[in-house]
Amino acid sequence: MEILDILFTASFWAAAIRIASPLIFATLGELVCERAGVLNLGIEGIMVVGAFAGWMAVYSGMGLWSGVCIAMLAGMLFGFVHSVLTVPFGLSQHVVGLGITLLATSSTYYAYRVALPEVTRPPKIEAFQSFEIPVLSDIPLLGPALFSQTPFTYLAFAMVLLVSLVLYRTPLGLAIRAAGENPAAVEAQGLSVNAIRMGAVTFGSGLMAMGGAFLTMSAFDSFFFEMVNGRGWICIALVVFGSWRPGKALLGAVLFAAFDALQIRVQQTSFGSEIPYQVFLMMPYILSILALIVMSRRAEVPAALMVPFNKGER
């Protein structure tokens, strides 16, 4: 009964939306990459870079939105390196992705120590504050959950709509999807498969970095190295859960976030006092794995995902 009471509170769903926001950015970024035929396992490290770059920019005196842009550019830089190695050079996407994660994480650690050598506790910044949308925020249950968030969260949902429109309503989106399904057909139309894939990976990596920046600039107000905490790997699973579609991926992110928010609250109930807390920490991942198994059975993987393309070959 206590669990049902939790599920029907505005604060629970507001927390779920807040937890889902960085996942939405990163999942969209991975989705764009994979739609173009490239698996980007550098997502975890790119999120760390985005978290640090955005936070450091604001700490140095720049505005919050400038920090978001800096984070995106930092992610795009690592995404460009990833795309150069995997697309024209055709290196293993698994190896390069893991290498990018290690490079990005270690580079962030080095930059942090160089910029703040004497700091023992991460300095705080003035993060994004909640903004209530008039009238809509007064809707019972739904209003406080959806319309009393930070502007960064609103941007996450706007990006779902934008990515959907681009992928399914524009020639560019058609070219991206074709590059991941039938790159030979793209070449036959006189388009560059390599350019499309490199652009998709670069832009997608920028979105991943924005997901990391959300953690330091909206969810928290400081930076620490463990804050990404495996979210990048979860986002790769969410792409599969969403069948490579932005709308379904959004639902997957909110579902995982709801599981996470629920386990925190259940620990504080009488039911939670009788069970080791480690069980509740595992709960979001176990439930997400079960949901992934169910959804992935019907998922259609892009036909050319992880398949290198060499111009002129059939």
Short mmCIF file of C-alpha atoms in Angstrom, two decimals:
data_model
loop_
_atom_site.label_atom_id
_atom_site.label_comp_id
_atom_site.label_asym_id
_atom_site.label_seq_id
_atom_site.Cartn_x
_atom_site.Cartn_y
_atom_site.Cartn_z
CA MET A 1 0.00 0.00 0.00
CA GLU A 2 2.86 2.37 0.79
CA ILE A 3 4.34 1.77 -2.66
CA LEU A 4 1.03 2.67 -4.32
CA ASP A 5 0.91 5.87 -2.28
CA ILE A 6 4.37 6.75 -3.55
CA LEU A 7 3.40 6.17 -7.19
CA PHE A 8 0.55 8.66 -6.96
CA THR A 9 2.52 11.59 -5.61
CA ALA A 10 3.67 14.54 -7.70
CA SER A 11 7.06 14.63 -5.97
CA PHE A 12 7.80 11.07 -7.09
CA TRP A 13 7.14 11.79 -10.76
CA ALA A 14 8.93 15.14 -10.55
CA ALA A 15 12.00 13.24 -9.31
CA ALA A 16 11.61 10.63 -12.05
CA ILE A 17 11.54 13.32 -14.75
CA ARG A 18 14.59 14.98 -13.20
CA ILE A 19 16.53 11.69 -13.09
CA ALA A 20 15.47 10.88 -16.67
CA SER A 21 16.66 14.18 -18.18
CA PRO A 22 20.39 13.37 -18.54
CA LEU A 23 19.46 9.91 -19.81
CA ILE A 24 17.26 11.49 -22.49
CA PHE A 25 20.11 13.60 -23.88
CA ALA A 26 22.62 10.76 -23.89
CA THR A 27 20.16 8.20 -25.28
CA LEU A 28 19.24 10.52 -28.14
CA GLY A 29 22.93 11.01 -28.89
CA GLU A 30 23.60 7.27 -28.99
CA LEU A 31 20.45 6.75 -31.07
CA VAL A 32 21.61 9.23 -33.73
CA CYS A 33 25.01 7.51 -33.90
CA GLU A 34 23.52 4.04 -34.24
CA ARG A 35 20.91 5.14 -36.75
CA ALA A 36 23.83 6.17 -38.96
CA GLY A 37 25.49 2.78 -38.47
CA VAL A 38 28.06 3.55 -35.74
CA LEU A 39 28.05 2.12 -32.22
CA ASN A 40 29.50 4.75 -29.88
CA LEU A 41 30.84 3.09 -26.72
CA GLY A 42 32.60 6.32 -25.82
CA ILE A 43 29.35 7.59 -24.30
CA GLU A 44 30.38 7.13 -20.66
CA GLY A 45 33.59 9.13 -21.03
CA ILE A 46 31.93 11.78 -23.21
CA MET A 47 29.32 12.34 -20.50
CA VAL A 48 32.13 12.84 -17.97
CA VAL A 49 33.78 15.39 -20.28
CA GLY A 50 30.49 17.22 -20.75
CA ALA A 51 29.86 17.31 -17.01
CA PHE A 52 33.30 18.78 -16.34
CA ALA A 53 33.44 21.19 -19.30
CA GLY A 54 30.05 22.74 -18.58
CA TRP A 55 30.71 23.06 -14.86
CA MET A 56 34.21 24.48 -15.39
CA ALA A 57 32.93 27.04 -17.89
CA VAL A 58 30.33 28.33 -15.43
CA TYR A 59 32.81 28.24 -12.54
CA SER A 60 35.17 30.36 -14.68
CA GLY A 61 32.52 33.07 -15.01
CA MET A 62 30.52 32.12 -18.09
CA GLY A 63 26.73 31.93 -18.18
CA LEU A 64 24.80 28.71 -17.74
CA TRP A 65 23.74 28.41 -21.38
CA SER A 66 27.28 29.22 -22.46
CA GLY A 67 28.38 26.33 -20.24
CA VAL A 68 25.90 24.05 -22.02
CA CYS A 69 27.38 25.08 -25.38
CA ILE A 70 30.93 24.50 -24.14
CA ALA A 71 29.96 21.04 -22.89
CA MET A 72 28.40 20.19 -26.24
CA LEU A 73 31.48 21.37 -28.14
CA ALA A 74 33.74 19.29 -25.87
CA GLY A 75 31.61 16.22 -26.55
CA MET A 76 31.62 16.91 -30.28
CA LEU A 77 35.42 17.08 -30.24
CA PHE A 78 35.70 13.57 -28.81
CA GLY A 79 32.91 12.43 -31.11
CA PHE A 80 34.84 13.73 -34.10
CA VAL A 81 37.92 11.75 -33.01
CA HIS A 82 35.74 8.67 -32.65
CA SER A 83 34.21 9.18 -36.09
CA VAL A 84 37.57 9.66 -37.82
CA LEU A 85 38.91 6.41 -36.39
CA THR A 86 35.81 4.30 -37.02
CA VAL A 87 34.35 5.67 -40.27
CA PRO A 88 37.07 6.44 -42.84
CA PHE A 89 39.72 4.28 -41.14
CA GLY A 90 37.26 1.49 -40.36
CA LEU A 91 38.76 0.57 -36.98
CA SER A 92 36.82 -1.56 -34.53
CA GLN A 93 33.96 0.45 -33.10
CA HIS A 94 34.11 -1.50 -29.85
CA VAL A 95 37.81 -0.85 -29.28
CA VAL A 96 37.69 2.80 -30.34
CA GLY A 97 34.62 3.48 -28.20
CA LEU A 98 36.21 2.02 -25.08
CA GLY A 99 39.40 3.91 -25.90
CA ILE A 100 37.46 7.18 -26.15
CA THR A 101 35.86 6.50 -22.78
CA LEU A 102 39.27 5.94 -21.18
CA LEU A 103 40.80 8.95 -22.96
CA ALA A 104 37.93 11.27 -22.08
CA THR A 105 37.81 10.20 -18.44
CA SER A 106 41.57 10.44 -17.90
CA SER A 107 41.78 13.77 -19.76
CA THR A 108 39.04 15.15 -17.52
CA TYR A 109 40.87 13.99 -14.41
CA TYR A 110 44.09 15.61 -15.62
CA ALA A 111 42.35 18.88 -16.55
CA TYR A 112 40.62 19.00 -13.16
CA ARG A 113 43.89 18.55 -11.28
CA VAL A 114 45.67 21.15 -13.40
CA ALA A 115 42.87 23.71 -13.10
CA LEU A 116 42.22 23.13 -9.38
CA PRO A 117 45.41 21.66 -7.87
CA GLU A 118 44.73 22.70 -4.27
CA VAL A 119 41.02 21.94 -4.12
CA THR A 120 39.90 19.12 -1.81
CA ARG A 121 36.16 19.68 -2.21
CA PRO A 122 34.61 20.54 -5.61
CA PRO A 123 33.54 24.21 -5.71
CA LYS A 124 29.86 24.92 -6.22
CA ILE A 125 28.24 26.94 -8.99
CA GLU A 126 24.86 28.60 -9.37
CA ALA A 127 22.97 25.88 -11.21
CA PHE A 128 19.74 26.06 -13.21
CA GLN A 129 16.73 26.72 -11.01
CA SER A 130 13.23 25.30 -11.39
CA PHE A 131 10.89 27.35 -13.55
CA GLU A 132 7.15 26.90 -13.20
CA ILE A 133 5.16 27.30 -16.41
CA PRO A 134 2.08 29.39 -15.56
CA VAL A 135 -1.28 27.58 -15.56
CA LEU A 136 0.25 24.23 -16.63
CA SER A 137 2.16 23.85 -13.38
CA ASP A 138 -1.15 24.05 -11.48
CA ILE A 139 -2.51 20.85 -13.05
CA PRO A 140 -2.87 18.24 -10.27
CA LEU A 141 -0.09 15.61 -10.22
CA LEU A 142 0.96 16.25 -13.83
CA GLY A 143 1.72 19.95 -13.38
CA PRO A 144 4.37 19.75 -10.64
CA ALA A 145 5.95 16.72 -12.34
CA LEU A 146 6.27 18.09 -15.87
CA PHE A 147 5.94 21.86 -15.68
CA SER A 148 7.94 22.78 -12.58
CA GLN A 149 11.34 21.65 -13.82
CA THR A 150 14.53 23.48 -14.81
CA PRO A 151 14.90 24.91 -18.34
CA PHE A 152 17.50 22.20 -19.03
CA THR A 153 14.82 19.53 -18.53
CA TYR A 154 12.46 21.32 -20.91
CA LEU A 155 15.30 21.35 -23.44
CA ALA A 156 15.68 17.56 -23.07
CA PHE A 157 12.05 16.98 -24.05
CA ALA A 158 12.33 19.52 -26.86
CA MET A 159 15.32 17.61 -28.22
CA VAL A 160 13.22 14.42 -28.41
CA LEU A 161 10.76 16.26 -30.65
CA LEU A 162 13.54 17.86 -32.70
CA VAL A 163 15.44 14.61 -33.28
CA SER A 164 12.20 12.85 -34.22
CA LEU A 165 11.30 15.55 -36.73
CA VAL A 166 14.77 15.53 -38.28
CA LEU A 167 15.00 11.74 -38.52
CA TYR A 168 11.52 11.15 -39.95
CA ARG A 169 10.51 14.39 -41.66
CA THR A 170 13.62 15.72 -43.40
CA PRO A 171 15.94 14.59 -46.22
CA LEU A 172 18.84 14.74 -43.75
CA GLY A 173 17.08 12.29 -41.45
CA LEU A 174 16.37 9.99 -44.37
CA ALA A 175 20.05 10.08 -45.31
CA ILE A 176 21.11 9.28 -41.72
CA ARG A 177 18.73 6.33 -41.48
CA ALA A 178 19.77 5.08 -44.91
CA ALA A 179 23.44 5.25 -43.91
CA GLY A 180 22.64 2.82 -41.11
CA GLU A 181 20.41 0.56 -43.22
CA ASN A 182 21.77 0.56 -46.77
CA PRO A 183 24.86 2.73 -47.23
CA ALA A 184 25.28 1.55 -50.84
CA ALA A 185 21.96 3.18 -51.68
CA VAL A 186 23.17 6.43 -50.12
CA GLU A 187 26.31 6.32 -52.27
CA ALA A 188 24.18 5.64 -55.36
CA GLN A 189 22.37 8.93 -54.71
CA GLY A 190 25.68 10.79 -54.85
CA LEU A 191 25.90 11.38 -51.09
CA SER A 192 28.93 10.72 -48.92
CA VAL A 193 28.27 7.90 -46.46
CA ASN A 194 31.41 8.80 -44.51
CA ALA A 195 30.38 12.44 -44.15
CA ILE A 196 26.89 11.50 -42.97
CA ARG A 197 28.19 9.00 -40.45
CA MET A 198 30.90 11.33 -39.16
CA GLY A 199 28.40 14.17 -38.79
CA ALA A 200 25.94 11.94 -36.95
CA VAL A 201 28.58 10.66 -34.52
CA THR A 202 29.92 14.16 -33.89
CA PHE A 203 26.47 15.64 -33.23
CA GLY A 204 25.33 12.62 -31.22
CA SER A 205 28.40 12.92 -29.01
CA GLY A 206 27.49 16.55 -28.38
CA LEU A 207 24.10 15.43 -27.07
CA MET A 208 25.80 12.87 -24.82
CA ALA A 209 27.97 15.62 -23.35
CA MET A 210 24.85 17.71 -22.69
CA GLY A 211 23.55 14.78 -20.68
CA GLY A 212 26.69 14.92 -18.58
CA ALA A 213 26.41 18.70 -18.25
CA PHE A 214 22.88 18.29 -16.89
CA LEU A 215 24.31 16.48 -13.88
CA THR A 216 26.61 19.35 -12.87
CA MET A 217 24.46 22.28 -13.99
CA SER A 218 20.93 21.18 -13.15
CA ALA A 219 20.81 18.06 -10.98
CA PHE A 220 23.77 19.12 -8.80
CA ASP A 221 25.86 22.27 -8.50
CA SER A 222 29.37 20.78 -8.48
CA PHE A 223 31.48 18.18 -10.25
CA PHE A 224 32.83 14.86 -8.98
CA PHE A 225 34.17 11.94 -11.00
CA GLU A 226 31.68 9.29 -9.91
CA MET A 227 28.62 11.33 -10.84
CA VAL A 228 28.00 9.71 -14.25
CA ASN A 229 28.07 6.31 -12.51
CA GLY A 230 27.32 4.03 -15.46
CA ARG A 231 24.52 6.14 -16.95
CA GLY A 232 26.21 5.94 -20.35
CA TRP A 233 25.95 2.16 -20.45
CA ILE A 234 22.30 2.37 -19.41
CA CYS A 235 21.65 4.71 -22.34
CA ILE A 236 23.03 2.15 -24.80
CA ALA A 237 20.49 -0.33 -23.44
CA LEU A 238 17.74 2.31 -23.66
CA VAL A 239 18.40 2.71 -27.39
CA VAL A 240 17.68 -0.99 -27.86
CA PHE A 241 14.68 -0.76 -25.52
CA GLY A 242 13.32 2.08 -27.64
CA SER A 243 13.81 0.15 -30.89
CA TRP A 244 15.99 3.00 -32.19
CA ARG A 245 13.03 5.42 -32.03
CA PRO A 246 13.24 8.70 -30.04
CA GLY A 247 9.72 8.48 -28.60
CA LYS A 248 10.14 4.96 -27.27
CA ALA A 249 13.62 5.80 -26.00
CA LEU A 250 12.07 8.68 -24.03
CA LEU A 251 9.61 6.26 -22.42
CA GLY A 252 12.49 3.91 -21.57
CA ALA A 253 14.45 6.72 -19.90
CA VAL A 254 11.46 7.77 -17.82
CA LEU A 255 10.74 4.14 -16.90
CA PHE A 256 14.30 3.54 -15.67
CA ALA A 257 14.25 6.86 -13.80
CA ALA A 258 10.95 5.91 -12.16
CA PHE A 259 12.47 2.63 -10.97
CA ASP A 260 15.43 4.56 -9.58
CA ALA A 261 13.24 7.13 -7.82
CA LEU A 262 11.05 4.36 -6.45
CA GLN A 263 13.91 2.39 -4.90
CA ILE A 264 15.08 5.49 -3.02
CA ARG A 265 11.63 6.03 -1.53
CA VAL A 266 10.89 2.38 -0.79
CA GLN A 267 14.02 2.21 1.36
CA GLN A 268 12.43 4.80 3.64
CA THR A 269 9.24 2.79 4.21
CA SER A 270 8.56 0.05 6.76
CA PHE A 271 8.86 -2.44 3.90
CA GLY A 272 12.34 -1.13 3.14
CA SER A 273 13.58 -1.60 6.69
CA GLU A 274 13.08 -5.37 6.44
CA ILE A 275 15.16 -5.89 3.30
CA PRO A 276 18.89 -5.12 2.71
CA TYR A 277 19.29 -1.80 0.89
CA GLN A 278 21.43 -3.47 -1.78
CA VAL A 279 18.30 -5.18 -3.09
CA PHE A 280 16.72 -1.80 -3.76
CA LEU A 281 19.87 -0.50 -5.44
CA MET A 282 19.68 -3.46 -7.83
CA MET A 283 15.97 -3.04 -8.50
CA PRO A 284 16.11 -0.40 -11.29
CA TYR A 285 18.69 -2.43 -13.20
CA ILE A 286 16.90 -5.76 -12.78
CA LEU A 287 13.57 -4.30 -13.88
CA SER A 288 15.24 -2.50 -16.79
CA ILE A 289 16.91 -5.74 -17.93
CA LEU A 290 13.56 -7.53 -17.87
CA ALA A 291 11.93 -4.72 -19.84
CA LEU A 292 14.84 -4.75 -22.28
CA ILE A 293 14.45 -8.49 -22.87
CA VAL A 294 10.77 -8.06 -23.64
CA MET A 295 11.22 -5.08 -25.97
CA SER A 296 14.36 -6.27 -27.76
CA ARG A 297 12.59 -9.36 -29.08
CA ARG A 298 10.65 -7.09 -31.45
CA ALA A 299 13.40 -4.55 -32.11
CA GLU A 300 14.72 -4.11 -35.64
CA VAL A 301 18.45 -3.39 -35.52
CA PRO A 302 19.77 -1.04 -38.24
CA ALA A 303 21.05 -3.45 -40.89
CA ALA A 304 24.42 -1.74 -41.34
CA LEU A 305 25.11 -1.06 -37.66
CA MET A 306 28.84 -1.62 -36.96
CA VAL A 307 29.42 -2.54 -40.62
CA PRO A 308 32.30 -0.47 -42.11
CA PHE A 309 31.58 1.06 -45.51
CA ASN A 310 34.18 1.26 -48.26
CA LYS A 311 33.28 3.40 -51.24
CA GLY A 312 32.69 1.41 -54.38
CA GLU A 313 32.16 -1.92 -52.62
CA ARG A 314 28.85 -3.83 -52.76
#
